[in-house]
Amino acid sequence: MKVMVVDDHDLIRKGIILLLESYADIEVVADAGDGHEALVLAMQKEPDVVLMDISMPNGLDGFTTTKQLLHQQPTMKVVLLTMHDEEAYIRKAIQSGAHGYILKKSQGSDLYEAIYNVHQGHRYYRTDLSEEQIDKMMKEKEKPSSPLTLREQEVLRLTVLGYTNKEIAEKLHISAKTVENHKANIMNKLDLKQKHEMIQYGIKNYFSDIH
């Protein structure tokens, strides 16, 4: 099983790699420190399973990166690795299309089990929620797709988090004018008149409160 590890903390990432490499049937083919790097390496290395942290810098969290990975390579499997066991996170993981969800407090053998199961085509969610709750969320996940592009969603998330146009521009490596244009497009698409309406939409639809 070819695995890629994605985590912005270098020590944690290297520790996970050492653990995984102790299993004879796992080969760690790549590791990345953020979502942007993960997207590039996934195309180059073509891992079977991506082990992904949720909280990452540079505008791409684990949820967004998972969506983009699965869009560009639908056969790839993604396991989200996190310290968060709250329902909002788990629901967001399901909506992102993640095949697995495991807590960082888990045993090494659990991590192997998660990778093995999703590689075999099974779901692997190990949380405090019951299987019945997970099943219900899975059935609810089919919702109308967002009218916003991925870049517009990024701009909206950062706006909700309180970043200025200049700060958003720096994070996304675009100009402040382009940020303004994205915001105008968001307002037009959603038929909104005031900035606070855009922020309320972002909070409701993109779980900005958990980033």
mmCIF file of C-alpha atoms in Angstrom:
data_model
loop_
_atom_site.group_PDB
_atom_site.id
_atom_site.type_symbol
_atom_site.label_atom_id
_atom_site.label_comp_id
_atom_site.label_asym_id
_atom_site.label_seq_id
_atom_site.Cartn_x
_atom_site.Cartn_y
_atom_site.Cartn_z
ATOM 1 C CA MET A 1 0.000 0.000 0.000
ATOM 2 C CA LYS A 2 1.490 3.304 -1.117
ATOM 3 C CA VAL A 3 0.793 6.010 1.468
ATOM 4 C CA MET A 4 1.306 9.781 1.603
ATOM 5 C CA VAL A 5 1.383 11.571 4.978
ATOM 6 C CA VAL A 6 0.171 15.188 5.184
ATOM 7 C CA ASP A 7 0.713 17.173 8.394
ATOM 8 C CA ASP A 8 2.097 20.669 8.947
ATOM 9 C CA HIS A 9 4.014 19.644 12.080
ATOM 10 C CA ASP A 10 7.356 18.210 11.005
ATOM 11 C CA LEU A 11 7.979 16.099 14.122
ATOM 12 C CA ILE A 12 4.497 14.583 14.061
ATOM 13 C CA ARG A 13 4.774 13.831 10.358
ATOM 14 C CA LYS A 14 8.136 12.114 10.737
ATOM 15 C CA GLY A 15 6.883 10.129 13.719
ATOM 16 C CA ILE A 16 3.909 8.865 11.722
ATOM 17 C CA ILE A 17 6.199 7.908 8.848
ATOM 18 C CA LEU A 18 8.463 5.911 11.171
ATOM 19 C CA LEU A 19 5.438 4.114 12.579
ATOM 20 C CA LEU A 20 4.002 3.270 9.160
ATOM 21 C CA GLU A 21 7.317 2.088 7.793
ATOM 22 C CA SER A 22 7.425 -0.554 10.519
ATOM 23 C CA TYR A 23 4.680 -2.383 8.583
ATOM 24 C CA ALA A 24 6.013 -4.533 5.757
ATOM 25 C CA ASP A 25 3.047 -3.909 3.447
ATOM 26 C CA ILE A 26 3.144 -0.089 3.688
ATOM 27 C CA GLU A 27 5.417 2.129 1.630
ATOM 28 C CA VAL A 28 5.421 5.858 2.419
ATOM 29 C CA VAL A 29 5.926 7.364 -1.035
ATOM 30 C CA ALA A 30 5.566 11.050 -0.089
ATOM 31 C CA ASP A 31 4.977 13.476 2.759
ATOM 32 C CA ALA A 32 3.715 17.056 2.662
ATOM 33 C CA GLY A 33 3.490 19.980 5.068
ATOM 34 C CA ASP A 34 0.369 21.619 3.638
ATOM 35 C CA GLY A 35 -2.502 21.075 1.243
ATOM 36 C CA HIS A 36 -0.904 22.791 -1.744
ATOM 37 C CA GLU A 37 2.160 20.548 -1.534
ATOM 38 C CA ALA A 38 -0.070 17.508 -1.045
ATOM 39 C CA LEU A 39 -1.988 18.187 -4.269
ATOM 40 C CA VAL A 40 1.227 18.412 -6.276
ATOM 41 C CA LEU A 41 2.848 15.327 -4.715
ATOM 42 C CA ALA A 42 -0.325 13.261 -5.089
ATOM 43 C CA MET A 43 -0.210 13.791 -8.846
ATOM 44 C CA GLN A 44 3.480 12.870 -8.973
ATOM 45 C CA LYS A 45 3.580 9.908 -6.568
ATOM 46 C CA GLU A 46 0.039 8.526 -6.963
ATOM 47 C CA PRO A 47 -0.399 7.104 -3.439
ATOM 48 C CA ASP A 48 -3.165 4.601 -2.769
ATOM 49 C CA VAL A 49 -4.035 6.186 0.585
ATOM 50 C CA VAL A 50 -3.469 9.714 1.901
ATOM 51 C CA LEU A 51 -3.266 10.207 5.657
ATOM 52 C CA MET A 52 -4.361 13.811 6.154
ATOM 53 C CA ASP A 53 -4.295 16.230 9.085
ATOM 54 C CA ILE A 54 -7.290 18.594 9.266
ATOM 55 C CA SER A 55 -5.773 21.837 10.559
ATOM 56 C CA MET A 56 -3.201 23.117 8.076
ATOM 57 C CA PRO A 57 -1.903 26.533 6.953
ATOM 58 C CA ASN A 58 -1.845 28.458 3.669
ATOM 59 C CA GLY A 59 -5.542 28.502 2.901
ATOM 60 C CA LEU A 60 -6.127 24.766 2.396
ATOM 61 C CA ASP A 61 -7.324 22.754 5.378
ATOM 62 C CA GLY A 62 -7.661 18.979 5.352
ATOM 63 C CA PHE A 63 -11.313 19.066 4.315
ATOM 64 C CA THR A 64 -10.717 21.288 1.289
ATOM 65 C CA THR A 65 -7.579 19.387 0.294
ATOM 66 C CA THR A 66 -9.484 16.100 0.499
ATOM 67 C CA LYS A 67 -12.191 17.389 -1.830
ATOM 68 C CA GLN A 68 -9.624 18.576 -4.356
ATOM 69 C CA LEU A 69 -7.597 15.356 -4.150
ATOM 70 C CA LEU A 70 -10.636 13.196 -4.773
ATOM 71 C CA HIS A 71 -11.734 15.456 -7.612
ATOM 72 C CA GLN A 72 -8.416 15.086 -9.414
ATOM 73 C CA GLN A 73 -7.912 11.408 -8.494
ATOM 74 C CA PRO A 74 -11.264 9.736 -7.676
ATOM 75 C CA THR A 75 -9.754 6.302 -6.946
ATOM 76 C CA MET A 76 -7.517 7.622 -4.177
ATOM 77 C CA LYS A 77 -8.496 6.992 -0.550
ATOM 78 C CA VAL A 78 -8.200 9.615 2.200
ATOM 79 C CA VAL A 79 -8.046 9.062 5.957
ATOM 80 C CA LEU A 80 -8.338 12.187 8.097
ATOM 81 C CA LEU A 81 -6.162 12.148 11.231
ATOM 82 C CA THR A 82 -7.150 14.645 13.920
ATOM 83 C CA MET A 83 -7.487 15.392 17.607
ATOM 84 C CA HIS A 84 -11.090 16.550 17.162
ATOM 85 C CA ASP A 85 -13.987 14.226 17.931
ATOM 86 C CA GLU A 86 -16.818 16.769 17.665
ATOM 87 C CA GLU A 87 -19.825 16.076 15.455
ATOM 88 C CA ALA A 88 -19.238 19.200 13.310
ATOM 89 C CA TYR A 89 -15.794 17.954 12.295
ATOM 90 C CA ILE A 90 -17.040 14.457 11.535
ATOM 91 C CA ARG A 91 -19.934 15.777 9.469
ATOM 92 C CA LYS A 92 -17.527 17.987 7.524
ATOM 93 C CA ALA A 93 -15.227 14.997 6.970
ATOM 94 C CA ILE A 94 -18.098 12.990 5.499
ATOM 95 C CA GLN A 95 -19.102 15.881 3.253
ATOM 96 C CA SER A 96 -15.508 16.183 2.026
ATOM 97 C CA GLY A 97 -15.641 12.557 0.859
ATOM 98 C CA ALA A 98 -13.038 11.220 3.310
ATOM 99 C CA HIS A 99 -13.048 7.422 3.515
ATOM 100 C CA GLY A 100 -11.666 7.311 7.052
ATOM 101 C CA TYR A 101 -11.484 9.387 10.227
ATOM 102 C CA ILE A 102 -9.206 8.507 13.114
ATOM 103 C CA LEU A 103 -8.104 10.346 16.240
ATOM 104 C CA LYS A 104 -4.460 11.173 16.958
ATOM 105 C CA LYS A 105 -4.811 9.567 20.380
ATOM 106 C CA SER A 106 -5.357 6.182 18.688
ATOM 107 C CA GLN A 107 -2.898 3.289 18.828
ATOM 108 C CA GLY A 108 -0.493 2.628 15.965
ATOM 109 C CA SER A 109 -2.336 -0.589 15.181
ATOM 110 C CA ASP A 110 -5.557 1.436 14.742
ATOM 111 C CA LEU A 111 -3.815 3.658 12.211
ATOM 112 C CA TYR A 112 -2.708 0.610 10.237
ATOM 113 C CA GLU A 113 -6.225 -0.819 10.438
ATOM 114 C CA ALA A 114 -7.663 2.446 9.080
ATOM 115 C CA ILE A 115 -5.277 2.486 6.121
ATOM 116 C CA TYR A 116 -5.820 -1.201 5.373
ATOM 117 C CA ASN A 117 -9.611 -0.950 5.519
ATOM 118 C CA VAL A 118 -9.989 2.082 3.262
ATOM 119 C CA HIS A 119 -7.482 0.539 0.834
ATOM 120 C CA GLN A 120 -9.786 -2.484 0.671
ATOM 121 C CA GLY A 121 -12.735 -0.228 -0.146
ATOM 122 C CA HIS A 122 -14.301 -0.014 3.304
ATOM 123 C CA ARG A 123 -15.234 2.983 5.423
ATOM 124 C CA TYR A 124 -13.284 3.479 8.643
ATOM 125 C CA TYR A 125 -14.618 6.102 11.064
ATOM 126 C CA ARG A 126 -13.464 5.633 14.663
ATOM 127 C CA THR A 127 -15.078 8.310 16.844
ATOM 128 C CA ASP A 128 -17.326 8.586 19.878
ATOM 129 C CA LEU A 129 -20.345 8.780 17.574
ATOM 130 C CA SER A 130 -22.314 5.598 17.008
ATOM 131 C CA GLU A 131 -22.382 3.745 13.704
ATOM 132 C CA GLU A 132 -26.028 4.748 13.392
ATOM 133 C CA GLN A 133 -25.100 8.448 13.625
ATOM 134 C CA ILE A 134 -22.326 8.020 11.059
ATOM 135 C CA ASP A 135 -24.701 6.174 8.714
ATOM 136 C CA LYS A 136 -27.245 8.982 9.012
ATOM 137 C CA MET A 137 -24.621 11.598 8.161
ATOM 138 C CA MET A 138 -23.485 9.542 5.181
ATOM 139 C CA LYS A 139 -27.045 9.481 3.837
ATOM 140 C CA GLU A 140 -27.383 13.245 4.356
ATOM 141 C CA LYS A 141 -24.154 14.111 2.585
ATOM 142 C CA GLU A 142 -25.673 14.391 -0.883
ATOM 143 C CA LYS A 143 -26.507 18.074 -0.962
ATOM 144 C CA PRO A 144 -26.564 20.575 -3.815
ATOM 145 C CA SER A 145 -23.032 21.599 -4.738
ATOM 146 C CA SER A 146 -21.845 25.078 -3.808
ATOM 147 C CA PRO A 147 -22.438 27.805 -6.402
ATOM 148 C CA LEU A 148 -19.005 29.176 -5.473
ATOM 149 C CA THR A 149 -15.705 28.176 -7.033
ATOM 150 C CA LEU A 150 -12.996 26.714 -4.772
ATOM 151 C CA ARG A 151 -11.121 30.033 -4.838
ATOM 152 C CA GLU A 152 -14.279 31.949 -3.900
ATOM 153 C CA GLN A 153 -14.830 29.513 -1.038
ATOM 154 C CA GLU A 154 -11.260 30.155 0.172
ATOM 155 C CA VAL A 155 -11.809 33.923 0.032
ATOM 156 C CA LEU A 156 -15.095 33.540 1.907
ATOM 157 C CA ARG A 157 -13.549 31.370 4.633
ATOM 158 C CA LEU A 158 -10.729 33.830 5.238
ATOM 159 C CA THR A 159 -13.170 36.748 5.243
ATOM 160 C CA VAL A 160 -15.252 35.061 7.930
ATOM 161 C CA LEU A 161 -12.082 34.490 9.945
ATOM 162 C CA GLY A 162 -11.486 38.245 9.954
ATOM 163 C CA TYR A 163 -8.632 38.638 7.479
ATOM 164 C CA THR A 164 -8.379 41.873 5.491
ATOM 165 C CA ASN A 165 -8.274 41.938 1.693
ATOM 166 C CA LYS A 166 -4.523 42.503 1.840
ATOM 167 C CA GLU A 167 -3.986 39.564 4.208
ATOM 168 C CA ILE A 168 -6.186 37.292 2.088
ATOM 169 C CA ALA A 169 -4.248 38.334 -1.006
ATOM 170 C CA GLU A 170 -0.955 37.427 0.667
ATOM 171 C CA LYS A 171 -2.243 34.043 1.869
ATOM 172 C CA LEU A 172 -3.632 33.075 -1.537
ATOM 173 C CA HIS A 173 -0.826 34.677 -3.559
ATOM 174 C CA ILE A 174 -3.173 36.941 -5.513
ATOM 175 C CA SER A 175 -3.701 40.714 -5.637
ATOM 176 C CA ALA A 176 -5.975 42.648 -3.270
ATOM 177 C CA LYS A 177 -7.963 43.754 -6.336
ATOM 178 C CA THR A 178 -8.567 40.114 -7.252
ATOM 179 C CA VAL A 179 -9.820 39.482 -3.711
ATOM 180 C CA GLU A 180 -12.276 42.368 -4.130
ATOM 181 C CA ASN A 181 -13.451 40.900 -7.430
ATOM 182 C CA HIS A 182 -13.981 37.482 -5.823
ATOM 183 C CA LYS A 183 -16.039 39.080 -3.044
ATOM 184 C CA ALA A 184 -18.154 40.923 -5.597
ATOM 185 C CA ASN A 185 -18.745 37.671 -7.485
ATOM 186 C CA ILE A 186 -19.724 35.916 -4.236
ATOM 187 C CA MET A 187 -22.245 38.650 -3.409
ATOM 188 C CA ASN A 188 -23.716 38.515 -6.929
ATOM 189 C CA LYS A 189 -23.969 34.713 -7.045
ATOM 190 C CA LEU A 190 -25.653 34.535 -3.650
ATOM 191 C CA ASP A 191 -27.805 37.635 -4.268
ATOM 192 C CA LEU A 192 -26.493 39.323 -1.124
ATOM 193 C CA LYS A 193 -26.426 43.052 -0.475
ATOM 194 C CA GLN A 194 -24.395 43.460 2.724
ATOM 195 C CA LYS A 195 -21.034 42.092 3.887
ATOM 196 C CA HIS A 196 -22.564 40.713 7.105
ATOM 197 C CA GLU A 197 -24.924 38.574 4.992
ATOM 198 C CA MET A 198 -21.922 37.073 3.206
ATOM 199 C CA ILE A 199 -20.255 36.320 6.549
ATOM 200 C CA GLN A 200 -23.425 34.685 7.886
ATOM 201 C CA TYR A 201 -23.605 32.523 4.748
ATOM 202 C CA GLY A 202 -19.974 31.492 5.212
ATOM 203 C CA ILE A 203 -20.471 30.506 8.844
ATOM 204 C CA LYS A 204 -23.563 28.466 8.013
ATOM 205 C CA ASN A 205 -22.185 26.662 4.966
ATOM 206 C CA TYR A 206 -18.453 26.247 5.532
ATOM 207 C CA PHE A 207 -18.071 25.574 9.272
ATOM 208 C CA SER A 208 -15.677 28.489 9.599
ATOM 209 C CA ASP A 209 -16.070 28.372 13.358
ATOM 210 C CA ILE A 210 -13.998 25.185 13.583
ATOM 211 C CA HIS A 211 -10.881 26.359 11.755
#
